[in-house]
Amino acid sequence: ILSWHNQIGPICDAGYLVVVPDQRGYNTSSKPDGAAHYATSILAKDAVSLIDHFKRRESESATVMGILSILCKFIFWFVILIVSIPIVLIGYSYGTYLTFSLEPSFLSNEPVSIKTNGPLVWKRIKTNGMVLNTIICGEDTPDKTMVLMLHGFPESGILSWHNQIGPICDAGYLVVVPDQRGYNTSSKPDGAAHYATSILAKDAVSLIDHFKRRDAVVIGHDWGGVIAWRVAHEYPERVNRLCILNAPNAWGFRNLGIPELVDQIFRSSYVLLFNVPGLAEYILARDDFFAMKSLFRAVGNGNQTFSKDYVKMHTEMLRNTNSLTPMLNYYRGMITETKKRDLQQKISPMTLIIWGIKDEALSFPTALGSVKGCKDAKIEKVEAGHFVQAEKPEIVTSKILDFLRVLVIT
């Protein structure tokens, strides 16, 4: 009654039978001992039993479910706002009193370039209704295995993979590296629904189709890894081998224990901010993308992981191509995703997970959990942070090439 006293009467007067229980544990309702009796699956059965009690079919419970849905959404956005307010205040103060400088100790002078002996071209390729700006390295001949490399947030194809493209190409592969939808000069459809992982996975498969390949080796980092997992799960016959860099799959979170889950929730708290349209853009874009530049300072571990040329290219991409909101839509698309995955079906392609164990955003237990969702997978740990392929390019490239050579032998 305390929750719904303002709504019960009007809904009842509109011609509905309104049922409002004090749920188990509340007021004078039953109070079983032990937290196990209050799991949401059990509480849901209480609700269904009430519907049975009144001899109603499922269709007649639509109003109840609608109210529950609205309540859940209200709680979700309330939590986002509560978490975001201190973030905004801290970010505003930090950005006001500090300025970003390209210090030699922070940034190297190494240019962002692709060193290769093979042909290297940029093309705009139409795929799944989008036009993707794409790097193609190597001869497109039928005998060459295609390697599709998917970048993550907040990079582009060349920024993410410039250290790996040349060596993989020179090892005899056709390397295809798109700027994924929303990034750089690739298509940017409006609305978070266009960035659901099931749709992004179709972009990747359409690129494989474009090059007339039956399958491809798919490599992904961060969001590119999330998409690569989705491709391998929904289109296993299109994935020759799978290589993932610092990106867990659904099993990675599902298999976390309580302490590990709490730790990961805190690590992922930035996702709440990214899901607030307008507010996230304001914080990330203010002072010429100061917060984005600071990201590279934070994850570079003081060892010149990122160069002046890298930061310049990244800032120009954000400034000149209106990419920020589409990039954030990857996070917002998670909320709009309607196509559910069958977690009983494990990832079947042979999988290599390369994991920078100093990752501040994603804990190593999520990598261990991800292996449980695969039929054939192994983890290679690297003493690096989240951008493992940038921080330890030689090590990562070597591990990828060793994985690909197994493909050639078999």
XYZ file of C-alpha atoms in Angstrom:
410
model
C 0.000 0.000 0.000
C 2.853 2.417 0.777
C 4.236 2.013 -2.749
C 1.053 1.971 -4.823
C -1.717 3.781 -2.848
C -1.865 6.593 -5.424
C -2.268 4.189 -8.348
C -4.490 1.388 -7.032
C -7.754 3.348 -7.097
C -7.463 4.919 -10.570
C -6.399 1.621 -12.180
C -9.198 -0.223 -10.403
C -11.750 2.422 -11.410
C -10.632 2.032 -15.014
C -12.038 -1.513 -14.940
C -9.093 -3.700 -13.873
C -8.696 -6.227 -11.072
C -5.720 -4.835 -9.149
C -3.706 -7.206 -6.937
C -1.003 -5.649 -4.701
C 0.768 -8.069 -2.339
C 3.165 -7.354 0.499
C 5.905 -9.547 -0.931
C 7.574 -12.245 1.142
C 9.533 -10.756 4.009
C 7.477 -7.562 4.163
C 4.853 -6.472 6.714
C 2.827 -9.497 7.858
C 3.652 -11.720 4.881
C 5.691 -14.916 5.401
C 9.358 -14.460 6.265
C 11.397 -17.600 5.510
C 14.888 -17.697 7.053
C 17.941 -17.473 4.810
C 18.878 -15.333 1.810
C 18.420 -18.281 -0.568
C 14.655 -17.963 -0.138
C 14.762 -14.472 -1.607
C 16.422 -15.185 -4.952
C 14.681 -13.349 -7.799
C 13.750 -16.632 -9.494
C 11.823 -17.655 -6.368
C 10.241 -14.225 -5.973
C 9.127 -14.409 -9.591
C 7.367 -17.706 -8.824
C 5.484 -15.943 -6.009
C 4.138 -13.485 -8.592
C 3.189 -16.243 -11.036
C 1.437 -18.154 -8.248
C -0.681 -15.089 -7.517
C -1.741 -14.989 -11.165
C -2.627 -18.706 -10.885
C -4.581 -18.043 -7.705
C -6.851 -15.648 -9.540
C -7.189 -18.122 -12.410
C -5.794 -15.715 -14.977
C -4.005 -16.604 -18.192
C -0.580 -15.183 -18.996
C -2.064 -12.651 -21.447
C -4.150 -11.093 -18.706
C -1.026 -10.380 -16.647
C 0.239 -7.914 -19.235
C -0.646 -4.900 -17.098
C 1.259 -6.310 -14.123
C 4.322 -7.042 -16.264
C 4.139 -3.593 -17.833
C 4.189 -1.933 -14.438
C 7.123 -4.116 -13.358
C 8.998 -3.188 -16.557
C 8.467 0.519 -15.952
C 9.604 0.130 -12.339
C 12.790 -1.703 -13.388
C 13.649 0.994 -15.923
C 13.065 3.693 -13.308
C 15.430 1.953 -10.876
C 18.068 1.532 -13.622
C 18.119 5.196 -14.600
C 17.941 6.298 -10.966
C 21.120 4.317 -10.238
C 22.803 5.829 -13.310
C 22.029 9.367 -12.162
C 23.185 8.714 -8.588
C 26.504 7.317 -9.849
C 26.969 9.971 -12.534
C 26.521 13.077 -10.363
C 29.790 12.666 -8.401
C 31.593 11.661 -11.594
C 30.451 14.880 -13.254
C 31.507 17.023 -10.302
C 34.929 15.382 -10.068
C 35.424 15.543 -13.831
C 34.454 19.214 -13.956
C 36.850 20.175 -11.164
C 39.653 18.084 -12.621
C 39.215 19.519 -16.098
C 39.024 23.081 -14.790
C 42.247 23.093 -12.831
C 44.453 20.850 -14.958
C 45.553 21.158 -18.585
C 46.716 18.396 -20.865
C 50.224 18.621 -22.288
C 52.027 16.288 -24.647
C 54.956 15.496 -22.377
C 57.935 13.563 -23.816
C 57.788 11.222 -20.800
C 54.201 10.350 -21.652
C 54.187 10.289 -25.463
C 56.739 8.819 -27.820
C 57.734 10.289 -31.181
C 56.935 7.069 -33.055
C 54.556 7.791 -35.956
C 51.420 5.745 -36.525
C 52.257 3.855 -39.694
C 51.951 0.414 -41.234
C 55.241 -1.161 -42.248
C 54.704 -3.893 -44.820
C 56.154 -5.380 -47.983
C 52.713 -6.188 -49.358
C 50.208 -3.967 -51.167
C 48.337 -1.650 -48.818
C 45.107 0.122 -49.802
C 42.219 1.948 -48.148
C 38.743 1.261 -49.519
C 35.198 2.181 -48.588
C 33.256 -1.068 -48.591
C 29.469 -1.394 -48.471
C 28.499 -4.063 -45.979
C 25.187 -4.809 -44.251
C 23.784 -1.484 -45.428
C 26.766 0.454 -44.049
C 29.867 1.879 -45.726
C 33.008 0.998 -43.777
C 36.365 2.685 -44.261
C 38.656 -0.345 -44.541
C 42.392 -1.068 -44.657
C 43.326 -3.990 -46.911
C 46.854 -5.390 -46.738
C 48.034 -8.209 -48.988
C 47.085 -9.762 -52.312
C 43.426 -10.792 -52.521
C 44.012 -14.215 -54.050
C 41.887 -17.343 -53.317
C 44.805 -19.173 -51.701
C 45.247 -16.570 -48.953
C 43.469 -16.897 -45.631
C 41.598 -13.752 -44.661
C 42.341 -12.212 -41.259
C 39.632 -9.807 -40.087
C 40.812 -7.457 -37.308
C 38.174 -5.581 -35.291
C 39.125 -2.584 -33.158
C 37.534 -1.474 -29.900
C 36.654 1.700 -28.022
C 37.810 4.418 -28.516
C 40.146 3.622 -31.408
C 39.944 3.092 -35.170
C 41.333 0.339 -37.353
C 44.759 1.854 -37.917
C 45.114 3.224 -34.382
C 44.364 -0.159 -32.854
C 46.234 -2.509 -35.187
C 49.021 -0.528 -36.941
C 51.702 -2.610 -35.174
C 50.154 -5.942 -36.215
C 48.845 -5.358 -39.754
C 52.247 -5.416 -41.515
C 53.743 -8.525 -39.872
C 50.540 -10.560 -40.357
C 50.263 -9.424 -43.971
C 53.925 -10.228 -44.644
C 53.372 -13.707 -43.190
C 51.119 -14.429 -46.175
C 47.620 -13.421 -45.102
C 45.006 -11.077 -46.525
C 44.477 -8.621 -43.662
C 41.203 -6.654 -43.538
C 40.852 -3.924 -40.898
C 37.642 -1.846 -40.942
C 36.756 1.289 -39.057
C 33.583 -0.178 -37.585
C 30.242 1.592 -37.962
C 30.193 4.857 -36.030
C 33.967 5.334 -36.165
C 36.044 7.720 -38.250
C 34.503 8.159 -41.729
C 32.433 4.952 -41.662
C 28.624 5.172 -41.667
C 26.988 6.477 -38.503
C 23.325 5.477 -38.238
C 21.334 7.372 -35.622
C 20.089 5.559 -32.559
C 21.616 3.052 -30.151
C 19.516 0.201 -31.574
C 21.744 0.210 -34.677
C 24.753 -0.699 -32.535
C 23.481 -3.900 -30.922
C 26.161 -6.612 -31.029
C 23.967 -8.895 -33.146
C 23.911 -6.183 -35.857
C 27.633 -5.427 -35.521
C 28.345 -9.131 -35.938
C 26.480 -9.041 -39.275
C 28.786 -6.202 -40.397
C 31.761 -8.497 -39.809
C 30.195 -11.463 -41.597
C 29.252 -9.206 -44.533
C 32.913 -8.210 -44.867
C 33.843 -11.894 -45.120
C 31.186 -12.231 -47.821
C 32.553 -9.181 -49.649
C 35.933 -10.868 -50.041
C 34.210 -14.079 -51.178
C 35.658 -16.131 -48.347
C 33.942 -19.122 -46.801
C 35.476 -18.163 -43.459
C 38.143 -15.972 -41.894
C 40.373 -15.733 -38.872
C 38.644 -13.154 -36.669
C 40.708 -11.079 -34.228
C 39.153 -8.525 -31.895
C 40.182 -6.205 -29.069
C 37.835 -4.623 -26.505
C 34.500 -3.992 -28.304
C 36.010 -5.637 -31.362
C 36.512 -8.690 -29.160
C 32.906 -8.587 -27.980
C 31.777 -8.532 -31.608
C 34.215 -11.311 -32.536
C 32.763 -13.485 -29.761
C 29.282 -12.812 -31.145
C 30.345 -13.762 -34.679
C 31.867 -17.019 -33.437
C 28.747 -17.825 -31.444
C 26.125 -17.041 -34.095
C 28.135 -17.839 -37.239
C 30.682 -20.495 -36.155
C 31.025 -21.810 -39.702
C 32.357 -18.396 -40.807
C 35.183 -18.334 -38.228
C 38.329 -20.295 -39.053
C 40.071 -19.322 -35.828
C 39.212 -16.792 -33.130
C 41.687 -14.528 -31.342
C 40.480 -12.253 -28.536
C 42.396 -9.468 -26.790
C 41.070 -8.257 -23.422
C 37.378 -8.797 -24.048
C 35.302 -11.334 -22.079
C 32.327 -13.222 -23.436
C 29.000 -13.751 -21.644
C 30.388 -16.758 -19.773
C 33.185 -14.567 -18.437
C 30.700 -12.681 -16.275
C 28.390 -15.622 -15.661
C 31.149 -17.662 -13.985
C 32.368 -14.960 -11.601
C 32.120 -15.580 -7.878
C 30.564 -12.946 -5.640
C 33.865 -11.156 -4.738
C 35.012 -11.166 -8.365
C 31.607 -9.932 -9.557
C 31.610 -7.037 -7.082
C 35.132 -6.119 -8.189
C 34.104 -6.174 -11.852
C 31.016 -4.052 -11.186
C 33.238 -1.325 -9.768
C 35.658 -1.658 -12.695
C 32.752 -1.300 -15.140
C 31.068 1.636 -13.392
C 32.040 3.964 -16.263
C 29.494 2.107 -18.410
C 26.735 3.746 -16.372
C 28.025 7.196 -17.332
C 28.363 6.204 -20.993
C 24.661 5.277 -20.972
C 23.543 8.830 -20.125
C 23.119 10.640 -23.488
C 24.419 14.184 -23.522
C 26.112 13.969 -20.154
C 28.729 11.447 -21.309
C 29.390 13.466 -24.470
C 29.837 16.660 -22.446
C 32.374 15.139 -20.051
C 34.400 13.373 -22.761
C 34.407 16.243 -25.287
C 35.026 19.259 -23.058
C 38.394 21.037 -23.278
C 39.156 19.494 -26.679
C 38.574 15.906 -25.509
C 40.714 16.288 -22.409
C 39.194 13.223 -20.739
C 39.914 11.047 -23.781
C 43.513 12.203 -23.884
C 43.819 11.507 -20.174
C 42.727 7.935 -20.856
C 45.905 7.342 -22.837
C 47.970 8.848 -20.030
C 46.304 6.530 -17.501
C 46.621 3.290 -19.462
C 50.051 3.973 -20.948
C 51.749 2.982 -17.666
C 54.390 5.675 -18.206
C 56.212 3.676 -20.872
C 55.369 5.672 -24.009
C 52.714 3.233 -25.197
C 51.034 5.976 -27.227
C 52.711 8.471 -29.509
C 52.072 12.140 -30.230
C 50.937 11.119 -33.705
C 48.485 8.609 -32.189
C 46.861 11.179 -29.892
C 46.746 13.757 -32.691
C 45.034 11.307 -35.067
C 42.595 10.222 -32.386
C 41.653 13.777 -31.417
C 41.185 14.785 -35.061
C 38.919 11.771 -35.609
C 36.724 12.837 -32.697
C 36.806 16.510 -33.640
C 36.191 16.173 -37.389
C 33.995 13.111 -37.907
C 31.323 13.397 -35.179
C 32.225 9.944 -33.938
C 31.775 10.394 -30.187
C 28.040 9.668 -29.854
C 28.134 6.689 -32.269
C 31.099 5.287 -30.323
C 29.141 5.570 -27.076
C 26.169 3.931 -28.773
C 28.049 0.626 -28.571
C 27.484 0.771 -24.802
C 23.930 2.031 -25.195
C 23.191 -0.670 -27.748
C 23.652 -3.260 -25.005
C 20.457 -1.966 -23.399
C 18.488 -2.160 -26.663
C 19.730 -5.635 -27.628
C 16.728 -7.870 -28.226
C 18.337 -10.956 -29.737
C 19.320 -13.218 -26.860
C 22.127 -15.747 -26.959
C 21.812 -19.413 -26.113
C 24.448 -19.885 -23.414
C 24.061 -23.646 -23.673
C 25.794 -23.422 -27.054
C 29.523 -22.964 -26.511
C 31.993 -21.224 -28.813
C 33.191 -23.914 -31.232
C 36.078 -22.342 -33.262
C 39.582 -22.810 -31.841
C 40.226 -19.744 -29.679
C 43.262 -17.871 -28.380
C 42.687 -15.310 -25.619
C 45.533 -12.821 -25.160
C 45.057 -10.933 -21.901
C 46.909 -7.940 -20.484
C 46.698 -8.857 -16.807
C 47.137 -5.226 -15.632
C 43.830 -4.243 -17.244
C 42.044 -1.749 -14.980
C 38.664 -2.144 -16.692
C 38.396 -5.930 -17.035
C 39.625 -8.386 -14.428
C 41.537 -11.551 -15.272
C 38.798 -13.799 -13.765
C 36.534 -12.689 -16.639
C 39.096 -14.188 -19.008
C 39.151 -17.448 -17.046
C 35.364 -17.550 -17.123
C 35.356 -16.917 -20.867
C 37.333 -20.115 -21.448
C 34.470 -22.094 -19.886
C 32.251 -20.894 -22.717
C 34.574 -22.380 -25.357
C 35.080 -25.887 -26.637
C 38.768 -25.305 -27.417
C 40.477 -22.250 -25.948
C 43.667 -21.218 -24.211
C 44.826 -18.025 -22.500
C 48.144 -16.283 -23.014
C 48.886 -13.785 -20.244
C 50.885 -10.640 -20.986
C 52.324 -8.169 -18.461
C 50.387 -5.222 -19.883
C 47.232 -3.183 -19.481
C 44.001 -3.040 -21.456
C 45.599 -1.894 -24.746
C 47.854 -4.928 -24.756
C 48.574 -4.840 -28.503
C 49.867 -1.248 -28.185
C 51.811 -1.710 -24.962
C 53.537 -4.969 -25.957
C 53.221 -5.050 -29.766
C 56.047 -7.506 -30.459
C 54.829 -10.041 -27.915
C 51.210 -9.830 -29.068
C 52.127 -10.033 -32.755
C 54.316 -13.069 -32.087
C 51.534 -14.862 -30.219
C 49.042 -14.142 -32.997
C 51.433 -15.400 -35.683
C 52.178 -18.569 -33.706
C 48.423 -19.172 -33.471
C 48.027 -18.643 -37.223
C 50.916 -20.978 -38.052
C 49.093 -23.805 -36.322
C 46.307 -23.093 -38.803
C 48.709 -23.535 -41.740
C 50.151 -26.808 -40.396
C 46.747 -28.388 -39.886
